[in-house]
Amino acid sequence: EVQLVESGGGLVQPGGSLRLSCAASGFTFSGYWMHWVRQAPGKGLVWVSRVNRDGSSADYADSVKGRFTISRDSAENTVYLQMNTLRAEDTAIYYCARVTNNGWALEYWGQGTLVTVSS
Amino acid sequence: DIQMTQSPSSLSASLGDRVTITCRASQGIGSYLAWYQQKPGKVPKLLIYAASTLQSGVPSRFSGSGSGTDFTLTISTLQPEDVATYYCQKYNSAPWTFGQGTQVEIK
């Protein structure tokens, strides 16, 4: 069974940093691109970032470019999102997601971890 | 960047109705489009990918169509469990933009 379990969320002051983790199990982790998607309270889904299978390339939404860094550790079967210079508008539930077997749609999602940026 | 625009933003329909949601891309994206369902308080669920391919386990009353810039998600016979917000997403290239969502309610 595919499982994605996020952790690392919490309350942080504006300008602060957090590192989110997403522990993957139930599939060959190195075989899939991984994504982060966020959802502010009561708002829609917003794509944040993706990393390719071996971690050699990544893309970011303009809103987080230069502040967030996605990475992955195949030994730990974990994908990370390092978030720096956090702003109030980064407050959201952050989901990690795995793509489908044969494409790039997001088939499996974690339960999410809440990040609150507030003083 | 390519923008994804869904319409309507919300709709209210009767049980058994046929419901259609539209997603328009500001530039052509081929068939690189997915639809997701998110029920209140739940995690998004993949319904359709490649514009028209039904994800395994998704009821056949859901269908998708379109290519290029115009896409539709259709629920052939609305059921109570279909109350949710539906999102389209492009995935031909970064950024993997979502539409703003369409909230479906029962009249």
Short mmCIF file of C-alpha atoms in Angstrom, two decimals:
data_model
loop_
_atom_site.label_atom_id
_atom_site.label_comp_id
_atom_site.label_asym_id
_atom_site.label_seq_id
_atom_site.Cartn_x
_atom_site.Cartn_y
_atom_site.Cartn_z
CA GLU A 1 0.00 0.00 0.00
CA VAL A 2 1.34 3.39 -0.99
CA GLN A 3 1.72 5.73 1.97
CA LEU A 4 2.92 9.30 2.15
CA VAL A 5 3.30 10.81 5.60
CA GLU A 6 4.17 14.48 5.97
CA SER A 7 5.70 16.03 9.08
CA GLY A 8 7.51 19.16 10.17
CA GLY A 9 4.71 21.68 10.08
CA GLY A 10 4.01 24.11 12.88
CA LEU A 11 3.90 27.72 13.93
CA VAL A 12 6.76 29.92 12.75
CA GLN A 13 7.33 33.66 12.79
CA PRO A 14 7.52 35.67 9.58
CA GLY A 15 11.04 35.46 8.18
CA GLY A 16 11.61 32.10 9.81
CA SER A 17 12.36 28.68 8.35
CA LEU A 18 10.86 25.20 8.44
CA ARG A 19 11.73 21.92 6.82
CA LEU A 20 8.89 19.63 5.83
CA SER A 21 9.41 15.92 5.35
CA CYS A 22 7.36 13.37 3.46
CA ALA A 23 8.12 9.74 4.25
CA ALA A 24 7.15 7.39 1.45
CA SER A 25 6.49 3.67 1.60
CA GLY A 26 4.80 0.93 -0.38
CA PHE A 27 6.46 1.68 -3.71
CA THR A 28 9.87 2.06 -5.35
CA PHE A 29 10.59 5.62 -4.25
CA SER A 30 13.33 6.24 -6.79
CA GLY A 31 10.94 5.50 -9.65
CA TYR A 32 8.67 8.51 -9.28
CA TRP A 33 8.68 12.26 -9.42
CA MET A 34 7.38 13.83 -6.22
CA HIS A 35 5.50 17.08 -5.70
CA TRP A 36 4.45 19.49 -2.97
CA VAL A 37 1.04 21.18 -3.19
CA ARG A 38 -0.39 23.60 -0.66
CA GLN A 39 -3.83 24.81 0.33
CA ALA A 40 -4.44 27.91 2.40
CA PRO A 41 -7.38 27.70 4.82
CA GLY A 42 -10.63 27.76 2.84
CA LYS A 43 -8.80 28.25 -0.46
CA GLY A 44 -7.91 26.19 -3.50
CA LEU A 45 -5.01 23.93 -4.35
CA VAL A 46 -1.74 25.57 -5.32
CA TRP A 47 1.16 23.68 -6.85
CA VAL A 48 4.44 24.46 -5.09
CA SER A 49 7.29 22.32 -6.36
CA ARG A 50 8.40 19.04 -7.92
CA VAL A 51 11.55 16.97 -7.96
CA ASN A 52 12.52 14.35 -10.52
CA ARG A 53 13.36 10.74 -9.79
CA ASP A 54 17.00 11.16 -8.82
CA GLY A 55 16.78 14.66 -7.38
CA SER A 56 18.81 16.22 -10.17
CA SER A 57 16.16 18.67 -11.29
CA ALA A 58 13.35 20.63 -9.70
CA ASP A 59 10.75 23.25 -10.52
CA TYR A 60 9.07 25.83 -8.34
CA ALA A 61 6.07 28.11 -8.37
CA ASP A 62 7.06 31.73 -8.83
CA SER A 63 5.65 32.54 -5.39
CA VAL A 64 8.26 30.34 -3.65
CA LYS A 65 11.19 30.46 -6.06
CA GLY A 66 14.38 31.46 -4.28
CA ARG A 67 12.88 30.77 -0.85
CA PHE A 68 11.91 27.07 -0.98
CA THR A 69 14.09 24.11 -1.92
CA ILE A 70 12.82 20.62 -2.68
CA SER A 71 15.09 17.60 -2.28
CA ARG A 72 14.89 13.87 -1.80
CA ASP A 73 16.82 11.13 -0.05
CA SER A 74 16.47 7.72 -1.64
CA ALA A 75 18.14 6.01 1.31
CA GLU A 76 15.44 7.39 3.59
CA ASN A 77 12.61 7.27 1.01
CA THR A 78 11.84 10.85 1.95
CA VAL A 79 11.19 14.06 0.08
CA TYR A 80 11.84 17.38 1.77
CA LEU A 81 10.74 20.97 1.39
CA GLN A 82 13.07 23.50 2.97
CA MET A 83 11.14 26.72 3.44
CA ASN A 84 13.03 29.91 4.21
CA THR A 85 12.02 33.55 4.62
CA LEU A 86 8.47 32.48 5.37
CA ARG A 87 5.62 34.92 4.90
CA ALA A 88 2.09 35.06 6.26
CA GLU A 89 0.80 34.06 2.82
CA ASP A 90 2.71 30.76 3.06
CA THR A 91 0.26 29.66 5.75
CA ALA A 92 -1.35 26.50 4.40
CA ILE A 93 -1.67 22.76 4.59
CA TYR A 94 1.23 21.30 2.64
CA TYR A 95 0.64 18.01 0.84
CA CYS A 96 3.21 15.80 -0.78
CA ALA A 97 2.06 13.78 -3.75
CA ARG A 98 3.33 11.04 -6.05
CA VAL A 99 2.74 10.93 -9.77
CA THR A 100 1.00 8.11 -11.61
CA ASN A 101 2.82 5.08 -12.96
CA ASN A 102 2.65 6.29 -16.54
CA GLY A 103 2.52 10.06 -16.39
CA TRP A 104 2.64 13.16 -14.29
CA ALA A 105 -0.82 13.53 -12.72
CA LEU A 106 -0.83 13.30 -8.93
CA GLU A 107 -2.15 9.89 -7.95
CA TYR A 108 -1.26 9.53 -4.28
CA TRP A 109 -1.44 12.27 -1.66
CA GLY A 110 -0.39 12.47 1.95
CA GLN A 111 -2.66 13.77 4.67
CA GLY A 112 -0.83 17.08 4.79
CA THR A 113 0.98 19.10 7.43
CA LEU A 114 -0.15 22.54 8.54
CA VAL A 115 2.26 25.45 8.39
CA THR A 116 1.22 28.65 10.15
CA VAL A 117 3.30 31.77 9.68
CA SER A 118 2.38 34.34 12.29
CA SER A 119 3.92 36.55 14.93
CA ASP B 1 2.86 30.93 -17.53
CA ILE B 2 -0.28 29.16 -18.66
CA GLN B 3 -3.37 30.03 -16.65
CA MET B 4 -6.16 27.53 -15.93
CA THR B 5 -9.67 28.94 -15.60
CA GLN B 6 -12.58 26.86 -14.38
CA SER B 7 -16.24 27.66 -14.73
CA PRO B 8 -18.50 27.92 -12.96
CA SER B 9 -16.94 28.63 -9.56
CA SER B 10 -19.85 26.90 -7.91
CA LEU B 11 -23.02 25.13 -8.91
CA SER B 12 -26.08 23.65 -7.30
CA ALA B 13 -27.82 20.76 -9.01
CA SER B 14 -30.44 18.16 -8.19
CA LEU B 15 -29.74 14.52 -7.56
CA GLY B 16 -29.65 12.67 -10.86
CA ASP B 17 -28.76 15.78 -12.86
CA ARG B 18 -26.02 15.89 -15.44
CA VAL B 19 -23.28 18.26 -14.30
CA THR B 20 -20.60 19.79 -16.51
CA ILE B 21 -17.54 21.71 -15.36
CA THR B 22 -15.31 23.52 -17.82
CA CYS B 23 -11.57 24.17 -17.61
CA ARG B 24 -9.84 26.44 -20.08
CA ALA B 25 -6.08 26.79 -20.55
CA SER B 26 -4.65 30.09 -21.73
CA GLN B 27 -2.43 28.16 -24.16
CA GLY B 28 -2.60 24.68 -25.60
CA ILE B 29 -1.60 21.85 -23.31
CA GLY B 30 -2.43 18.87 -25.48
CA SER B 31 -4.13 16.28 -23.30
CA TYR B 32 -1.96 16.90 -20.24
CA LEU B 33 -4.88 17.62 -17.96
CA ALA B 34 -6.08 16.00 -14.76
CA TRP B 35 -9.23 16.39 -12.69
CA TYR B 36 -9.31 16.01 -8.91
CA GLN B 37 -12.12 15.76 -6.40
CA GLN B 38 -11.73 17.13 -2.89
CA LYS B 39 -14.46 16.44 -0.37
CA PRO B 40 -14.73 18.73 2.66
CA GLY B 41 -11.90 18.04 5.10
CA LYS B 42 -10.37 15.38 2.88
CA VAL B 43 -7.33 14.93 0.69
CA PRO B 44 -7.66 15.52 -3.07
CA LYS B 45 -8.39 12.44 -5.15
CA LEU B 46 -7.37 11.90 -8.76
CA LEU B 47 -10.42 11.29 -10.94
CA ILE B 48 -9.21 11.64 -14.52
CA TYR B 49 -5.84 12.04 -16.20
CA ALA B 50 -4.76 12.55 -19.78
CA ALA B 51 -7.94 14.60 -20.14
CA SER B 52 -10.23 11.59 -20.53
CA THR B 53 -8.74 8.51 -18.82
CA LEU B 54 -10.71 7.43 -15.78
CA GLN B 55 -8.52 6.62 -12.79
CA SER B 56 -8.94 3.10 -11.48
CA GLY B 57 -11.79 2.78 -9.01
CA VAL B 58 -13.53 6.00 -10.03
CA PRO B 59 -17.24 5.54 -10.84
CA SER B 60 -18.10 5.53 -14.52
CA ARG B 61 -20.54 8.42 -14.09
CA PHE B 62 -17.44 10.65 -14.20
CA SER B 63 -15.99 11.43 -17.60
CA GLY B 64 -13.57 13.91 -19.11
CA SER B 65 -13.09 15.29 -22.57
CA GLY B 66 -11.19 17.91 -24.51
CA SER B 67 -7.72 18.72 -25.72
CA GLY B 68 -5.67 21.78 -26.45
CA THR B 69 -7.27 24.57 -24.47
CA ASP B 70 -10.80 23.46 -23.63
CA PHE B 71 -11.71 20.62 -21.31
CA THR B 72 -14.79 19.37 -19.52
CA LEU B 73 -15.55 17.15 -16.56
CA THR B 74 -19.00 15.60 -16.64
CA ILE B 75 -20.90 13.84 -13.90
CA SER B 76 -23.64 11.99 -15.76
CA THR B 77 -25.96 11.43 -12.80
CA LEU B 78 -25.21 13.50 -9.71
CA GLN B 79 -25.07 11.50 -6.48
CA PRO B 80 -25.02 12.72 -2.86
CA GLU B 81 -21.41 11.57 -2.45
CA ASP B 82 -20.33 13.84 -5.32
CA VAL B 83 -20.64 16.94 -3.15
CA ALA B 84 -17.09 18.26 -3.36
CA THR B 85 -14.82 20.81 -4.95
CA TYR B 86 -13.36 19.81 -8.31
CA TYR B 87 -10.05 21.04 -9.66
CA CYS B 88 -8.38 20.76 -13.02
CA GLN B 89 -4.59 20.75 -13.30
CA LYS B 90 -2.22 21.03 -16.23
CA TYR B 91 0.88 18.90 -16.20
CA ASN B 92 2.54 19.32 -19.56
CA SER B 93 5.29 21.45 -18.03
CA ALA B 94 6.06 23.58 -15.00
CA PRO B 95 4.29 25.17 -13.31
CA TRP B 96 1.72 22.42 -12.74
CA THR B 97 -1.08 24.96 -12.32
CA PHE B 98 -4.47 24.14 -10.83
CA GLY B 99 -7.73 25.79 -11.74
CA GLN B 100 -9.42 27.75 -8.97
CA GLY B 101 -11.91 25.00 -8.25
CA THR B 102 -15.62 24.38 -8.77
CA GLN B 103 -17.76 23.69 -5.72
CA VAL B 104 -20.62 21.28 -6.42
CA GLU B 105 -23.63 21.19 -4.10
CA ILE B 106 -26.97 19.44 -4.06
CA LYS B 107 -30.01 21.62 -4.65
#
